[in-house]
XYZ file of C-alpha atoms in Angstrom:
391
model
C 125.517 63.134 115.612
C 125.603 62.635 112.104
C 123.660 63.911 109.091
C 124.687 65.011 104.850
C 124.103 68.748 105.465
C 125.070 71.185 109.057
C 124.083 74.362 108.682
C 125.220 77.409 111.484
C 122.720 79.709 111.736
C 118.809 79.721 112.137
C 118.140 83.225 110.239
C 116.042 82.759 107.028
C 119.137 81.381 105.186
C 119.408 78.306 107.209
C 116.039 77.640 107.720
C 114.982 78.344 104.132
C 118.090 76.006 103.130
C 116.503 73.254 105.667
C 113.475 73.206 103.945
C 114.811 73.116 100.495
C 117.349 70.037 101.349
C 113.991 68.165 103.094
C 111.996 68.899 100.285
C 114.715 67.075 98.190
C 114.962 64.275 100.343
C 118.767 65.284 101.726
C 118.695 65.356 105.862
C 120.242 68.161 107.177
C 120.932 69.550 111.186
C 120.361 73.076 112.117
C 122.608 74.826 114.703
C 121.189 77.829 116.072
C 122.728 79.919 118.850
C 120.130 82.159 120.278
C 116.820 80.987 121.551
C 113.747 80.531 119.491
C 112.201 83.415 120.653
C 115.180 85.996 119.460
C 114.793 84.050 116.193
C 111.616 85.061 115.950
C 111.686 88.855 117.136
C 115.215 89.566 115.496
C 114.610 92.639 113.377
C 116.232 92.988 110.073
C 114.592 93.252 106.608
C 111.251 93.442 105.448
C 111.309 93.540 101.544
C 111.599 90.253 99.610
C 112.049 90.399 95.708
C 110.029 88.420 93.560
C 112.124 85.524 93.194
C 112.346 85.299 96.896
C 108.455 85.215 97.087
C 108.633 82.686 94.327
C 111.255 80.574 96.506
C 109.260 80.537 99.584
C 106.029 79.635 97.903
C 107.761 76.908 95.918
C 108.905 74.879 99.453
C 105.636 75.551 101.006
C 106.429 78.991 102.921
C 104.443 81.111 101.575
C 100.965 80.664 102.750
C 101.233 83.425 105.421
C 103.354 85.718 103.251
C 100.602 85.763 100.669
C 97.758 86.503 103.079
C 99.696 89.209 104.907
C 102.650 90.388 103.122
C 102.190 93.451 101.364
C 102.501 93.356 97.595
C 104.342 96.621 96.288
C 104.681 97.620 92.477
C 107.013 100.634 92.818
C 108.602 103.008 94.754
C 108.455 106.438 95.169
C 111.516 108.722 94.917
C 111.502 112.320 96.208
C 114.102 114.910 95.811
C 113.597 118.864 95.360
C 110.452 118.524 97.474
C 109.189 116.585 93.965
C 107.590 113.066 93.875
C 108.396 110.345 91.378
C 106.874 106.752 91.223
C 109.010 104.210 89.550
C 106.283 101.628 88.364
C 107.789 97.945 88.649
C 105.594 95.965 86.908
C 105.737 98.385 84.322
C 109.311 98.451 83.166
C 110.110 94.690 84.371
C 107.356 92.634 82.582
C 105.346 91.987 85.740
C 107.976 91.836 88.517
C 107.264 93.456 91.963
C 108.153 93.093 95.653
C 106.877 92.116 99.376
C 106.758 93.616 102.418
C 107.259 91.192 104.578
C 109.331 91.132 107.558
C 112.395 88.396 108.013
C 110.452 87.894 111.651
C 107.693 86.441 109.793
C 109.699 84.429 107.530
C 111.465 82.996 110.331
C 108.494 82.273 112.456
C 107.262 80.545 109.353
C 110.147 78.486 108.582
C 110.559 77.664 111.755
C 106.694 75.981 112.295
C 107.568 74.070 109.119
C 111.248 72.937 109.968
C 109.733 71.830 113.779
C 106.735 70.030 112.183
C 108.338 68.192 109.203
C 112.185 68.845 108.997
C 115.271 67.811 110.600
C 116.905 68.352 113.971
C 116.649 72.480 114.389
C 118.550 72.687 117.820
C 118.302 76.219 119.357
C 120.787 76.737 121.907
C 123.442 75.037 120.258
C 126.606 77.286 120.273
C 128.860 76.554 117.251
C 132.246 76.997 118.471
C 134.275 75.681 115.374
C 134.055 73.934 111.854
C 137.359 71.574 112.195
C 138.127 69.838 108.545
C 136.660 71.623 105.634
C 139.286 70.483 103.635
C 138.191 66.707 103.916
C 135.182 64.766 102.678
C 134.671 64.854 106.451
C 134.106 68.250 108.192
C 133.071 68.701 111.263
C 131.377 71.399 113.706
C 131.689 71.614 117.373
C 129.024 72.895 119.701
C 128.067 73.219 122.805
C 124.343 71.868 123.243
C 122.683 72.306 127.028
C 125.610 72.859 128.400
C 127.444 69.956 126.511
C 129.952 69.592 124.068
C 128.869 67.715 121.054
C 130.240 66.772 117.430
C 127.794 67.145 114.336
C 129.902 65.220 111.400
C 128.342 66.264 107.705
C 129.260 65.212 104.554
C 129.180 69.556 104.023
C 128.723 72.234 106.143
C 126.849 75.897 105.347
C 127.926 78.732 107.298
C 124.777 80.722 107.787
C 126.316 82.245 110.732
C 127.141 86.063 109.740
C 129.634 87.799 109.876
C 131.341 87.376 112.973
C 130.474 83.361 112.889
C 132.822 80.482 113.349
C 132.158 79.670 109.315
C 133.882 82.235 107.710
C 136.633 81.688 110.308
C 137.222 78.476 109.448
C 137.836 79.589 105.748
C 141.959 80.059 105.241
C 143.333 83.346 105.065
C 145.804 82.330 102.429
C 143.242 81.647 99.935
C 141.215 84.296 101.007
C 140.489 87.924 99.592
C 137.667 90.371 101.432
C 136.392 93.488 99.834
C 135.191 96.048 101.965
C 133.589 99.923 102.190
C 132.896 101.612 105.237
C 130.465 104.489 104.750
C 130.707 107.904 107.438
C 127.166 107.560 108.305
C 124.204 105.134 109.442
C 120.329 104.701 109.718
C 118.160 105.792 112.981
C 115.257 103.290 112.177
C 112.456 103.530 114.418
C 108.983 101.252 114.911
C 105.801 103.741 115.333
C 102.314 102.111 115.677
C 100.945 104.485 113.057
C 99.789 102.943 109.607
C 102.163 104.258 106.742
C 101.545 107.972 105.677
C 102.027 106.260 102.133
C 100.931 103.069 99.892
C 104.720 102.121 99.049
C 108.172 102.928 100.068
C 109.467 106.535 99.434
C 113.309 107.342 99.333
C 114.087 110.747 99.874
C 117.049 112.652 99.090
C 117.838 116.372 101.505
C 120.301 118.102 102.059
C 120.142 117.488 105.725
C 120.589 113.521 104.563
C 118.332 110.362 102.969
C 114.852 109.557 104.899
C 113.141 106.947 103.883
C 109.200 105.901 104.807
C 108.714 101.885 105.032
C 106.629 99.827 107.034
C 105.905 96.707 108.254
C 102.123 96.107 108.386
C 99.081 97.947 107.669
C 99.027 99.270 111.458
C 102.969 99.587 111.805
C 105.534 102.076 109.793
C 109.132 101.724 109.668
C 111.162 105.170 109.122
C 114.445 105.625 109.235
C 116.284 108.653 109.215
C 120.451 108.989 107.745
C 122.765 110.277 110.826
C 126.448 110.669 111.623
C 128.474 106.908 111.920
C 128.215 106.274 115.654
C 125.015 107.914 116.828
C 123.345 106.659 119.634
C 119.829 106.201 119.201
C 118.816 107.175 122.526
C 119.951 110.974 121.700
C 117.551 111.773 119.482
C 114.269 112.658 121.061
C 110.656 111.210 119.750
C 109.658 114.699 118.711
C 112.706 115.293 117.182
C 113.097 112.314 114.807
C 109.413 112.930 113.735
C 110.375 116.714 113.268
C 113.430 115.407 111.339
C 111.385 112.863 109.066
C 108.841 115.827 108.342
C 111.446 117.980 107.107
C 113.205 115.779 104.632
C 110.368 114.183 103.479
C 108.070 117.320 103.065
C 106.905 117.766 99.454
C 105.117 121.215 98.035
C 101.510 119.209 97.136
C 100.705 118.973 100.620
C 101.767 115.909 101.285
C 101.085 114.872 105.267
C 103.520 112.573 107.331
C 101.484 110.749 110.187
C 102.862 110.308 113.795
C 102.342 107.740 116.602
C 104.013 106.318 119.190
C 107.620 105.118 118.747
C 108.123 101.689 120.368
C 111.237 100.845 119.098
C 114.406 102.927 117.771
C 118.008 101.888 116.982
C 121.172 102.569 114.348
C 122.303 100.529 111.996
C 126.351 101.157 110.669
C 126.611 101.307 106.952
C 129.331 98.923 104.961
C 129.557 96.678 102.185
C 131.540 93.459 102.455
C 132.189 90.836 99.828
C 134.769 87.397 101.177
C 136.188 85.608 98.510
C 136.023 82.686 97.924
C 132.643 81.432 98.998
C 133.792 78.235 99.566
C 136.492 75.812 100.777
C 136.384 72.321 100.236
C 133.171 71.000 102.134
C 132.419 74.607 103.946
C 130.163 76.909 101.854
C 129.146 80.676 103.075
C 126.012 82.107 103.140
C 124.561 85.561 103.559
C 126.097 87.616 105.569
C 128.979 85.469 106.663
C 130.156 86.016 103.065
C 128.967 89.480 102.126
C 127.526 92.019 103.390
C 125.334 95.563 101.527
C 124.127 98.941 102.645
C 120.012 98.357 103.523
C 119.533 100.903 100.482
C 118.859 98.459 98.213
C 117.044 95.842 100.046
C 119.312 93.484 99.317
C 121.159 91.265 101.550
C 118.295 89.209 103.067
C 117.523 88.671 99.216
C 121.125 87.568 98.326
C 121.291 85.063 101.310
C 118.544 83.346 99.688
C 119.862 83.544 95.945
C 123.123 81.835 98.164
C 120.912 78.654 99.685
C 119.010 78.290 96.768
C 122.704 77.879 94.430
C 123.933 75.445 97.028
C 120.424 72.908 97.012
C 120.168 72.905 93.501
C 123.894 71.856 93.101
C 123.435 69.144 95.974
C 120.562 68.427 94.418
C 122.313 67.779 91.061
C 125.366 65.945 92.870
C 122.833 63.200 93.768
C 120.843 63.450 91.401
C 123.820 62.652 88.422
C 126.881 62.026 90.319
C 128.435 65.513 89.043
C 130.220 68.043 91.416
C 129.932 70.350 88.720
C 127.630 73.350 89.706
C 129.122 72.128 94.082
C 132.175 73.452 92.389
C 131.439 76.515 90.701
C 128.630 77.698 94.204
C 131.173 80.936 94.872
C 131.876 81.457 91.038
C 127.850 81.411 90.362
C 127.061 83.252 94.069
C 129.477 86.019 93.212
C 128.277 87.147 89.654
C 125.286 88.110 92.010
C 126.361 89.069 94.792
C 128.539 91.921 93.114
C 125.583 92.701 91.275
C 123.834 93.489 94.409
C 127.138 95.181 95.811
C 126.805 97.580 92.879
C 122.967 98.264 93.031
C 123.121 99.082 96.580
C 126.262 101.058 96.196
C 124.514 102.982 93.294
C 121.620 103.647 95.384
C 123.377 104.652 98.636
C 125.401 107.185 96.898
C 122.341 108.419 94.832
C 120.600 109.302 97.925
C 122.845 110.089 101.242
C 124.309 113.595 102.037
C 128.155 112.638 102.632
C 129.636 114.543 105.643
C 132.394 115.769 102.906
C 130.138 116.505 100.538
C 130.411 119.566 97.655
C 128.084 121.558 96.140
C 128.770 119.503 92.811
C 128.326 116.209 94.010
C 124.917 117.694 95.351
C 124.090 118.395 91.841
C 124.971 115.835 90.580
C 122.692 112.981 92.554
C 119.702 115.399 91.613
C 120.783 114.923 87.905
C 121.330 111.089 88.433
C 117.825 111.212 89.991
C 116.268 113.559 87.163
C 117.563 111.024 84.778
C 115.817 108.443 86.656
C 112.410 110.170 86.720
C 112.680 111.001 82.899
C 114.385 108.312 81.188
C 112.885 104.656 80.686
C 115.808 103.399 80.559
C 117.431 104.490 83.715
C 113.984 103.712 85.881
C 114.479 100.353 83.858
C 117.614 99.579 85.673
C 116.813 100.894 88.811
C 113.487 98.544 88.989
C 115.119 95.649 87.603
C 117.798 95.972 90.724
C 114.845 96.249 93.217
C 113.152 93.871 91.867
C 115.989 91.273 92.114
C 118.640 89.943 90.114
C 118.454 85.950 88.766
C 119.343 83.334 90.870
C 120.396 81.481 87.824
């Protein structure tokens, strides 16, 4: 099997990358381990900046996302049982975000990939990219039970982090970054609608909460707990008890409850590999860098990666220049560590750490004081959520 473009991985990178090469004209073979159907009920994010909405409408993906996403123009940041909205549009010039889960964006690109795109194999089980170096690389898979060869004139490793991409990338050239953090997220599913318009990030003593959602009819919580809790300890009653407490307010405030059909705990780290690129292999998402969900970043970020590489393939044919090919990990960084920072800033801002002092308690509710009374500092703080350029 040939084709100009394999890409590992069928998350929203690789099929948003899929339609952005057909849309150009390039052909391009998907590689997807899993079945459709974990593709399509894989939970992960649910907010999309504005330039991601922009992306998806742009290649024809956004038709569902405009009817049933959620449109959000702030936040809502609580700390000292106080309430503070930080108004997007507002202090960005129009900018807001989505609430829209990476499901749906999958399910989406997936219809359109299957309808009008090129081969999207599900099944197929990359098990190495041989020759990255060369104008000829190469990935090996293992299709129905049969070992195949897809050759590419490049290959985009859309596989994660613990895909056969950022394996094939040589250690000797190669620097990682990384920060573990001592706690994670119990995120649950409730069918109740959300006991609020937008998001609201709370700071406690007893840790972060914060109260998302994913449809009118669905909320997403999540509560902050000790690195390596099982989800399966903590009662129904008891998360809801949990959630009331750190997100209890003195107006009188109400948090809703409902049935919980779905809990699990998500580790905290962030995780930049350096470069992004060797040769004909380029990394994308999470196979190259990883953030903290505080920040709402990292489904964002793989698309800021797919959209760099099209537009410099796109460029490559269109004038014979291997400029902006060359400089994908130079221009994907400069964002990406952007992003590191923002989430970085925002995890520390708003998580209890086991270690924690009396001082550095103090000093997040200045941070977030500053925040609530400054322009300037909600400035920065919306123009992170919002998204950075992809440019």
């Amino acid at each position: 099997m040939r084709t100009t473009v394999g890409i590992v991985g069928a998350g929203p990178a690789g099929l948003l990358l899929a339609r952005l090469l057909h849309n150009a004209g390039i052909d391009s073979v998907v590689l997807e381990s899993r079945d459709r159907a974990y593709v399509e009920q894989r939970q992960r994010a649910g907010i999309l900046e504005q330039g991601t909405a922009d992306v998806l409408r742009a290649a024809g993906a956004g038709a569902r996302m405009d009817r049933e996403g959620m449109r959000h123009d702030g936040i809502e940041l609580r700390f000292a049982r106080q309430r503070h909205r930080v108004d997007f549009p507002a202090l960005t010039g129009g900018r807001s975000v989505t609430v829209y889960a990476q499901t749906e964006v999958c399910k989406d690109l997936i219809a359109l990939q299957l309808e009008a795109g090129g081969p999207l194999l599900f099944e197929a089980e990359a098990l190495a990219v041989e020759d990255a170096g060369t104008d000829r690389p190469r990935v090996r898979f293992r299709h129905e039970g049969v070992e195949d060869v897809l050759e590419c004139d490049y290959v985009v490793g859309c596989d994660g982090f613990r895909g056969v991409a950022r394996r094939a990338m040589p250690a000797a050239r190669t620097r990682t970054f990384e920060r573990a953090y001592p706690f994670g997220w119990l995120g649950i599913l409730a069918d109740v609608p959300p006991s609020h318009d937008e998001l609201v990030y709370a700071r406690h003593d007893r840790g972060f909460a914060l109260l998302s959602m994913r449809s009118p009819a669905v909320s997403r919580l999540y509560l902050q707990v000790p690195e390596g809790t099982d989800a399966e300890s903590w009662g129904d009653e008891e998360i809801w008890d949990e959630l009331e407490r750190r997100l209890e307010t003195d107006d009188g405030w109400k948090l809703e409850r409902g049935p919980i059909t779905q809990k699990s705990v998500t580790p905290m780290r962030s995780y930049v590999h350096e470069p992004m690129r060797h040769g004909r292999l380029f990394l994308a998402g999470d196979a190259a860098h990883i953030v903290p969900p505080t920040g709402a970043k990292g489904l964002n970020l793989a698309v800021g990666d797919v959209v760099t590489f099209a537009r410099a393939l796109t460029h490559r044919r269109e004038t014979g220049s291997a400029e902006l090919l060359d400089s994908y990990s130079e221009t994907c960084l400069r964002r990406v560590w952007q992003a590191e920072r923002f989430s970085y800033d925002m995890t520390t801002l708003l998580h209890t750490a086991p270690d924690a002092t009396p001082f550095e308690g103090r000093l997040q509710l200045a941070r977030l004081e500053r925040i609530a009374s400054s322009r300037a500092a909600g400035t920065d703080l919306a123009e992170g959520y919002t998204g950075f350029p992809f440019d």
